[in-house]
PDB file of C-alpha atoms in Angstrom:
ATOM      1  CA  UNK A  11      49.488 -22.272  34.790  1.00 82.00           C
ATOM      2  CA  UNK A  12      49.267 -20.193  31.610  1.00 79.00           C
ATOM      3  CA  UNK A  13      45.750 -18.896  31.270  1.00 91.00           C
ATOM      4  CA  UNK A  14      43.305 -16.115  30.532  1.00 94.00           C
ATOM      5  CA  UNK A  15      40.934 -15.357  33.390  1.00 96.00           C
ATOM      6  CA  UNK A  16      37.672 -13.441  33.308  1.00 97.00           C
ATOM      7  CA  UNK A  17      35.589 -12.158  36.166  1.00 97.00           C
ATOM      8  CA  UNK A  18      32.811 -12.438  36.909  1.00 97.00           C
ATOM      9  CA  UNK A  19      31.789 -15.619  35.110  1.00 96.00           C
ATOM     10  CA  UNK A  20      28.092 -14.840  35.522  1.00 97.00           C
ATOM     11  CA  UNK A  21      26.392 -11.519  36.117  1.00 97.00           C
ATOM     12  CA  UNK A  22      22.798 -10.375  36.234  1.00 97.00           C
ATOM     13  CA  UNK A  23      22.359  -6.629  36.408  1.00 96.00           C
ATOM     14  CA  UNK A  24      19.848  -3.907  35.625  1.00 96.00           C
ATOM     15  CA  UNK A  25      19.719  -1.336  32.872  1.00 97.00           C
ATOM     16  CA  UNK A  26      22.004   1.623  33.423  1.00 96.00           C
ATOM     17  CA  UNK A  27      24.128   0.228  36.229  1.00 96.00           C
ATOM     18  CA  UNK A  28      27.786   0.556  35.235  1.00 97.00           C
ATOM     19  CA  UNK A  29      29.798  -2.644  35.264  1.00 97.00           C
ATOM     20  CA  UNK A  30      33.273  -3.890  34.440  1.00 98.00           C
ATOM     21  CA  UNK A  31      34.274  -7.350  33.264  1.00 98.00           C
ATOM     22  CA  UNK A  32      37.920  -8.012  33.944  1.00 98.00           C
ATOM     23  CA  UNK A  33      40.289  -9.976  31.711  1.00 98.00           C
ATOM     24  CA  UNK A  34      43.787 -10.934  32.739  1.00 97.00           C
ATOM     25  CA  UNK A  35      46.485 -13.076  31.114  1.00 96.00           C
ATOM     26  CA  UNK A  36      49.752 -14.305  32.579  1.00 93.00           C
ATOM     27  CA  UNK A  37      51.561 -15.159  29.335  1.00 90.00           C
ATOM     28  CA  UNK A  38      52.987 -11.724  28.514  1.00 91.00           C
ATOM     29  CA  UNK A  39      50.887 -11.592  25.334  1.00 91.00           C
ATOM     30  CA  UNK A  40      50.793  -8.302  23.475  1.00 91.00           C
ATOM     31  CA  UNK A  41      47.463  -8.759  21.680  1.00 91.00           C
ATOM     32  CA  UNK A  42      44.164  -8.960  23.571  1.00 93.00           C
ATOM     33  CA  UNK A  43      40.602  -8.716  22.374  1.00 94.00           C
ATOM     34  CA  UNK A  44      36.974  -8.915  23.448  1.00 96.00           C
ATOM     35  CA  UNK A  45      34.138 -10.734  21.687  1.00 96.00           C
ATOM     36  CA  UNK A  46      30.466 -11.212  22.251  1.00 97.00           C
ATOM     37  CA  UNK A  47      28.650 -14.369  21.195  1.00 96.00           C
ATOM     38  CA  UNK A  48      24.977 -14.368  20.329  1.00 94.00           C
ATOM     39  CA  UNK A  49      22.919 -17.261  18.927  1.00 87.00           C
ATOM     40  CA  UNK A  50      23.187 -17.535  15.158  1.00 82.00           C
ATOM     41  CA  UNK A  51      25.739 -14.736  14.892  1.00 84.00           C
ATOM     42  CA  UNK A  52      28.982 -16.412  15.887  1.00 87.00           C
ATOM     43  CA  UNK A  53      31.500 -14.261  17.683  1.00 92.00           C
ATOM     44  CA  UNK A  54      31.720 -10.562  16.992  1.00 94.00           C
ATOM     45  CA  UNK A  55      34.743  -8.530  17.920  1.00 93.00           C
ATOM     46  CA  UNK A  56      34.083  -5.593  20.251  1.00 96.00           C
ATOM     47  CA  UNK A  57      37.532  -4.094  20.816  1.00 95.00           C
ATOM     48  CA  UNK A  58      41.104  -5.230  20.450  1.00 92.00           C
ATOM     49  CA  UNK A  59      44.478  -4.044  21.671  1.00 93.00           C
ATOM     50  CA  UNK A  60      47.772  -4.616  19.915  1.00 89.00           C
ATOM     51  CA  UNK A  61      49.759  -3.505  22.956  1.00 90.00           C
ATOM     52  CA  UNK A  62      49.694  -1.318  26.057  1.00 93.00           C
ATOM     53  CA  UNK A  63      47.860   1.975  25.499  1.00 91.00           C
ATOM     54  CA  UNK A  64      46.838   0.882  21.964  1.00 91.00           C
ATOM     55  CA  UNK A  65      43.190  -0.035  21.464  1.00 95.00           C
ATOM     56  CA  UNK A  66      40.956  -0.184  18.390  1.00 93.00           C
ATOM     57  CA  UNK A  67      37.311  -0.761  17.654  1.00 93.00           C
ATOM     58  CA  UNK A  68      36.103  -4.049  16.332  1.00 91.00           C
ATOM     59  CA  UNK A  69      32.770  -4.626  14.637  1.00 90.00           C
ATOM     60  CA  UNK A  70      30.423  -3.856  17.527  1.00 95.00           C
ATOM     61  CA  UNK A  71      32.042  -1.289  19.861  1.00 97.00           C
ATOM     62  CA  UNK A  72      28.923   0.773  20.599  1.00 97.00           C
ATOM     63  CA  UNK A  73      28.079   0.837  24.286  1.00 97.00           C
ATOM     64  CA  UNK A  74      31.451  -0.523  25.382  1.00 98.00           C
ATOM     65  CA  UNK A  75      34.748   0.935  26.545  1.00 98.00           C
ATOM     66  CA  UNK A  76      38.122  -0.663  27.148  1.00 98.00           C
ATOM     67  CA  UNK A  77      41.486   0.317  28.536  1.00 95.00           C
ATOM     68  CA  UNK A  78      44.946  -1.234  28.353  1.00 97.00           C
ATOM     69  CA  UNK A  79      47.079   0.390  31.007  1.00 96.00           C
ATOM     70  CA  UNK A  80      49.206  -2.686  31.556  1.00 96.00           C
ATOM     71  CA  UNK A  81      50.003  -5.643  29.374  1.00 95.00           C
ATOM     72  CA  UNK A  82      48.274  -8.309  31.427  1.00 96.00           C
ATOM     73  CA  UNK A  83      44.860  -6.647  31.888  1.00 97.00           C
ATOM     74  CA  UNK A  84      42.182  -5.617  29.403  1.00 98.00           C
ATOM     75  CA  UNK A  85      38.923  -4.744  31.172  1.00 98.00           C
ATOM     76  CA  UNK A  86      35.624  -4.312  29.333  1.00 98.00           C
ATOM     77  CA  UNK A  87      33.458  -1.496  30.659  1.00 98.00           C
ATOM     78  CA  UNK A  88      29.743  -1.059  30.118  1.00 97.00           C
ATOM     79  CA  UNK A  89      28.961   2.473  31.268  1.00 95.00           C
ATOM     80  CA  UNK A  90      25.195   2.161  30.931  1.00 97.00           C
ATOM     81  CA  UNK A  91      24.225  -1.420  30.117  1.00 97.00           C
ATOM     82  CA  UNK A  92      21.090  -2.113  28.125  1.00 97.00           C
ATOM     83  CA  UNK A  93      19.168  -5.365  27.548  1.00 97.00           C
ATOM     84  CA  UNK A  94      20.635  -5.728  24.026  1.00 96.00           C
ATOM     85  CA  UNK A  95      24.024  -6.226  25.673  1.00 98.00           C
ATOM     86  CA  UNK A  96      22.828  -9.461  27.207  1.00 97.00           C
ATOM     87  CA  UNK A  97      25.296 -11.927  25.760  1.00 97.00           C
ATOM     88  CA  UNK A  98      28.188 -14.303  26.333  1.00 97.00           C
ATOM     89  CA  UNK A  99      31.498 -12.443  26.371  1.00 98.00           C
ATOM     90  CA  UNK A 100      34.949 -13.840  25.674  1.00 97.00           C
ATOM     91  CA  UNK A 101      38.373 -12.334  26.123  1.00 96.00           C
ATOM     92  CA  UNK A 102      41.357 -13.685  24.168  1.00 93.00           C
ATOM     93  CA  UNK A 103      45.093 -13.106  23.955  1.00 92.00           C
ATOM     94  CA  UNK A 104      47.985 -13.979  21.665  1.00 87.00           C
ATOM     95  CA  UNK A 105      51.671 -13.099  21.297  1.00 83.00           C
ATOM     96  CA  UNK A 106      52.649 -10.254  19.001  1.00 73.00           C
ATOM     97  CA  UNK A 107      53.306 -10.987  15.346  1.00 67.00           C
ATOM     98  CA  UNK A 108      51.079 -14.041  15.250  1.00 60.00           C
ATOM     99  CA  UNK A 109      47.419 -13.362  14.850  1.00 61.00           C
ATOM    100  CA  UNK A 110      46.676 -16.770  16.241  1.00 66.00           C
ATOM    101  CA  UNK A 111      44.141 -16.646  19.048  1.00 68.00           C
ATOM    102  CA  UNK A 112      45.845 -19.177  21.210  1.00 68.00           C
ATOM    103  CA  UNK A 113      44.092 -18.555  24.465  1.00 86.00           C
ATOM    104  CA  UNK A 114      40.495 -17.732  25.251  1.00 91.00           C
ATOM    105  CA  UNK A 115      39.071 -16.909  28.624  1.00 94.00           C
ATOM    106  CA  UNK A 116      36.253 -19.095  30.000  1.00 94.00           C
ATOM    107  CA  UNK A 117      33.532 -16.590  29.102  1.00 96.00           C
ATOM    108  CA  UNK A 118      31.251 -14.259  31.060  1.00 97.00           C
ATOM    109  CA  UNK A 119      27.507 -14.669  30.753  1.00 97.00           C
ATOM    110  CA  UNK A 120      25.881 -11.275  31.220  1.00 97.00           C
ATOM    111  CA  UNK A 121      22.170 -10.647  31.599  1.00 97.00           C
ATOM    112  CA  UNK A 122      20.881  -7.070  31.624  1.00 97.00           C
ATOM    113  CA  UNK A 123      17.310  -6.717  32.846  1.00 96.00           C
TER     114      UNK A 123
ATOM    115  CA  UNK B   9      34.179  -5.853   6.210  1.00 79.00           C
ATOM    116  CA  UNK B  10      34.759  -9.338   4.964  1.00 87.00           C
ATOM    117  CA  UNK B  11      31.739 -11.635   4.882  1.00 90.00           C
ATOM    118  CA  UNK B  12      32.276 -15.126   6.248  1.00 94.00           C
ATOM    119  CA  UNK B  13      29.793 -17.892   5.522  1.00 96.00           C
ATOM    120  CA  UNK B  14      29.910 -21.371   6.979  1.00 97.00           C
ATOM    121  CA  UNK B  15      28.068 -24.437   5.825  1.00 97.00           C
ATOM    122  CA  UNK B  16      26.246 -26.483   6.747  1.00 97.00           C
ATOM    123  CA  UNK B  17      24.735 -24.704   9.756  1.00 95.00           C
ATOM    124  CA  UNK B  18      23.995 -28.031  11.434  1.00 96.00           C
ATOM    125  CA  UNK B  19      25.420 -31.508  11.080  1.00 97.00           C
ATOM    126  CA  UNK B  20      24.446 -34.748  12.778  1.00 97.00           C
ATOM    127  CA  UNK B  21      26.928 -37.589  12.512  1.00 95.00           C
ATOM    128  CA  UNK B  22      27.086 -41.109  13.724  1.00 97.00           C
ATOM    129  CA  UNK B  23      30.252 -41.988  15.572  1.00 97.00           C
ATOM    130  CA  UNK B  24      32.928 -43.109  13.105  1.00 97.00           C
ATOM    131  CA  UNK B  25      31.623 -41.078  10.181  1.00 97.00           C
ATOM    132  CA  UNK B  26      33.636 -38.531   8.224  1.00 97.00           C
ATOM    133  CA  UNK B  27      32.513 -34.999   7.443  1.00 97.00           C
ATOM    134  CA  UNK B  28      33.547 -31.775   5.753  1.00 98.00           C
ATOM    135  CA  UNK B  29      32.774 -28.268   6.981  1.00 98.00           C
ATOM    136  CA  UNK B  30      33.134 -25.313   4.675  1.00 98.00           C
ATOM    137  CA  UNK B  31      34.042 -21.661   5.187  1.00 98.00           C
ATOM    138  CA  UNK B  32      33.660 -19.148   2.351  1.00 97.00           C
ATOM    139  CA  UNK B  33      34.966 -15.606   2.602  1.00 95.00           C
ATOM    140  CA  UNK B  34      34.292 -12.616   0.410  1.00 93.00           C
ATOM    141  CA  UNK B  35      37.747 -11.073   0.028  1.00 91.00           C
ATOM    142  CA  UNK B  36      41.436 -11.891   0.296  1.00 89.00           C
ATOM    143  CA  UNK B  37      42.596 -12.626   3.822  1.00 88.00           C
ATOM    144  CA  UNK B  38      45.836 -12.440   5.773  1.00 85.00           C
ATOM    145  CA  UNK B  39      44.861 -15.040   8.290  1.00 88.00           C
ATOM    146  CA  UNK B  40      42.281 -17.751   8.731  1.00 92.00           C
ATOM    147  CA  UNK B  41      41.670 -19.884  11.776  1.00 92.00           C
ATOM    148  CA  UNK B  42      39.370 -22.698  12.783  1.00 95.00           C
ATOM    149  CA  UNK B  43      38.027 -23.002  16.332  1.00 94.00           C
ATOM    150  CA  UNK B  44      36.017 -25.570  18.226  1.00 96.00           C
ATOM    151  CA  UNK B  45      33.587 -24.582  20.972  1.00 96.00           C
ATOM    152  CA  UNK B  46      32.760 -27.601  23.108  1.00 94.00           C
ATOM    153  CA  UNK B  47      29.336 -28.116  24.687  1.00 91.00           C
ATOM    154  CA  UNK B  48      30.559 -26.405  27.859  1.00 91.00           C
ATOM    155  CA  UNK B  49      31.370 -23.229  25.957  1.00 91.00           C
ATOM    156  CA  UNK B  50      35.147 -23.477  25.947  1.00 92.00           C
ATOM    157  CA  UNK B  51      36.816 -22.185  22.775  1.00 92.00           C
ATOM    158  CA  UNK B  52      39.838 -24.059  21.435  1.00 91.00           C
ATOM    159  CA  UNK B  53      42.021 -23.011  18.547  1.00 89.00           C
ATOM    160  CA  UNK B  54      42.295 -25.842  16.007  1.00 93.00           C
ATOM    161  CA  UNK B  55      44.223 -24.476  13.054  1.00 91.00           C
ATOM    162  CA  UNK B  56      45.912 -21.345  11.866  1.00 90.00           C
ATOM    163  CA  UNK B  57      45.709 -21.850   8.103  1.00 92.00           C
ATOM    164  CA  UNK B  58      45.714 -18.834   5.773  1.00 90.00           C
ATOM    165  CA  UNK B  59      46.690 -21.185   2.929  1.00 92.00           C
ATOM    166  CA  UNK B  60      47.658 -24.779   2.307  1.00 95.00           C
ATOM    167  CA  UNK B  61      46.832 -27.920   4.254  1.00 97.00           C
ATOM    168  CA  UNK B  62      47.430 -28.947   7.845  1.00 95.00           C
ATOM    169  CA  UNK B  63      46.605 -32.026   9.829  1.00 96.00           C
ATOM    170  CA  UNK B  64      46.235 -32.615  13.526  1.00 93.00           C
ATOM    171  CA  UNK B  65      45.190 -36.129  14.410  1.00 95.00           C
ATOM    172  CA  UNK B  66      41.747 -36.852  12.993  1.00 97.00           C
ATOM    173  CA  UNK B  67      41.262 -33.248  11.959  1.00 97.00           C
ATOM    174  CA  UNK B  68      42.695 -31.616   8.895  1.00 97.00           C
ATOM    175  CA  UNK B  69      42.110 -28.311   7.142  1.00 97.00           C
ATOM    176  CA  UNK B  70      42.701 -26.919   3.686  1.00 98.00           C
ATOM    177  CA  UNK B  71      42.520 -23.296   2.605  1.00 97.00           C
ATOM    178  CA  UNK B  72      42.440 -22.306  -1.054  1.00 97.00           C
ATOM    179  CA  UNK B  73      43.033 -18.587  -0.684  1.00 93.00           C
ATOM    180  CA  UNK B  74      42.728 -17.831  -4.399  1.00 94.00           C
ATOM    181  CA  UNK B  75      39.222 -19.305  -4.428  1.00 96.00           C
ATOM    182  CA  UNK B  76      38.314 -17.863  -1.020  1.00 96.00           C
ATOM    183  CA  UNK B  77      37.324 -20.939   0.885  1.00 97.00           C
ATOM    184  CA  UNK B  78      38.561 -23.245   3.590  1.00 98.00           C
ATOM    185  CA  UNK B  79      37.527 -26.773   4.502  1.00 98.00           C
ATOM    186  CA  UNK B  80      37.730 -28.568   7.819  1.00 98.00           C
ATOM    187  CA  UNK B  81      37.702 -32.356   7.679  1.00 98.00           C
ATOM    188  CA  UNK B  82      36.699 -34.523  10.598  1.00 97.00           C
ATOM    189  CA  UNK B  83      37.530 -38.185  10.145  1.00 97.00           C
ATOM    190  CA  UNK B  84      36.313 -41.094  12.272  1.00 97.00           C
ATOM    191  CA  UNK B  85      34.210 -38.709  14.344  1.00 97.00           C
ATOM    192  CA  UNK B  86      33.863 -39.222  18.076  1.00 97.00           C
ATOM    193  CA  UNK B  87      31.290 -37.889  20.524  1.00 96.00           C
ATOM    194  CA  UNK B  88      33.943 -35.510  21.851  1.00 95.00           C
ATOM    195  CA  UNK B  89      33.915 -33.781  18.451  1.00 97.00           C
ATOM    196  CA  UNK B  90      30.459 -32.416  19.217  1.00 97.00           C
ATOM    197  CA  UNK B  91      30.156 -28.666  19.513  1.00 97.00           C
ATOM    198  CA  UNK B  92      30.304 -25.643  17.271  1.00 97.00           C
ATOM    199  CA  UNK B  93      33.052 -25.090  14.732  1.00 97.00           C
ATOM    200  CA  UNK B  94      33.904 -21.543  13.761  1.00 96.00           C
ATOM    201  CA  UNK B  95      36.179 -20.116  11.138  1.00 95.00           C
ATOM    202  CA  UNK B  96      37.549 -16.603  11.536  1.00 92.00           C
ATOM    203  CA  UNK B  97      39.432 -14.428   9.076  1.00 92.00           C
ATOM    204  CA  UNK B  98      41.530 -11.318   9.173  1.00 87.00           C
ATOM    205  CA  UNK B  99      41.310  -9.159   6.067  1.00 80.00           C
ATOM    206  CA  UNK B 100      43.686  -6.806   4.282  1.00 67.00           C
ATOM    207  CA  UNK B 101      46.334  -4.427   5.548  1.00 64.00           C
ATOM    208  CA  UNK B 102      43.783  -1.976   6.938  1.00 68.00           C
ATOM    209  CA  UNK B 103      42.172  -4.760   8.966  1.00 70.00           C
ATOM    210  CA  UNK B 104      45.209  -5.819  10.964  1.00 72.00           C
ATOM    211  CA  UNK B 105      43.984  -7.214  14.255  1.00 75.00           C
ATOM    212  CA  UNK B 106      40.305  -7.298  13.253  1.00 82.00           C
ATOM    213  CA  UNK B 107      38.817 -10.761  13.097  1.00 84.00           C
ATOM    214  CA  UNK B 108      35.541 -11.717  11.447  1.00 89.00           C
ATOM    215  CA  UNK B 109      33.877 -14.942  12.533  1.00 91.00           C
ATOM    216  CA  UNK B 110      31.408 -17.043  10.648  1.00 93.00           C
ATOM    217  CA  UNK B 111      28.134 -18.061  12.305  1.00 93.00           C
ATOM    218  CA  UNK B 112      29.476 -21.558  12.932  1.00 95.00           C
ATOM    219  CA  UNK B 113      28.543 -25.164  12.185  1.00 97.00           C
ATOM    220  CA  UNK B 114      26.808 -27.022  15.008  1.00 96.00           C
ATOM    221  CA  UNK B 115      28.041 -30.632  15.023  1.00 97.00           C
ATOM    222  CA  UNK B 116      26.369 -33.417  16.985  1.00 97.00           C
ATOM    223  CA  UNK B 117      28.057 -36.824  17.006  1.00 97.00           C
ATOM    224  CA  UNK B 118      25.805 -39.616  18.226  1.00 96.00           C
ATOM    225  CA  UNK B 119      27.079 -42.905  19.692  1.00 94.00           C
TER     226      UNK B 119
END
């Protein structure tokens, strides 16, 4: 089944404890991106990647890191999480040449205490 | 970056009613998309519509790029149409890959 998977789906952690949210797609898509969703603000892009080893900042990259070592995976890393990073996170992917976000992951709800 | 404004912020409809959601954007765009987030949080792509008109069942969308707005029409609404509708745009050449979302329109369809 073609899909984007995220893990974990739910996470409660404490300030300063490094964490990684994984994102994986099995559709051979070139473009992947991360978003956070907060009430009243819609979705805001954190980072995106046009292809392997190519990543760029979105609107709210502070406090986050990403890597794209292989096409299928695009992990989101929070080196030192803070309470203002409590949010709902989505990963998405699409084929190259079509900026059409065809596939979203199911979301990861993160709470930082 | 480009500013994206959606209206209305909230909409309550009775089943069977029609409605129009609006998305205004502050600059020329390469791409524009409409998404639906269902009550369980799942995001579904509805339309890729940087210009022109498209229809998909009871939903249709029109983008007038020269006037910087897009409209999403819901006809004969059903309870399954409930959720949040977002538009997202990608700006000029220096914004390739960067998407800006509006704050969304929360739609509730009552039986």
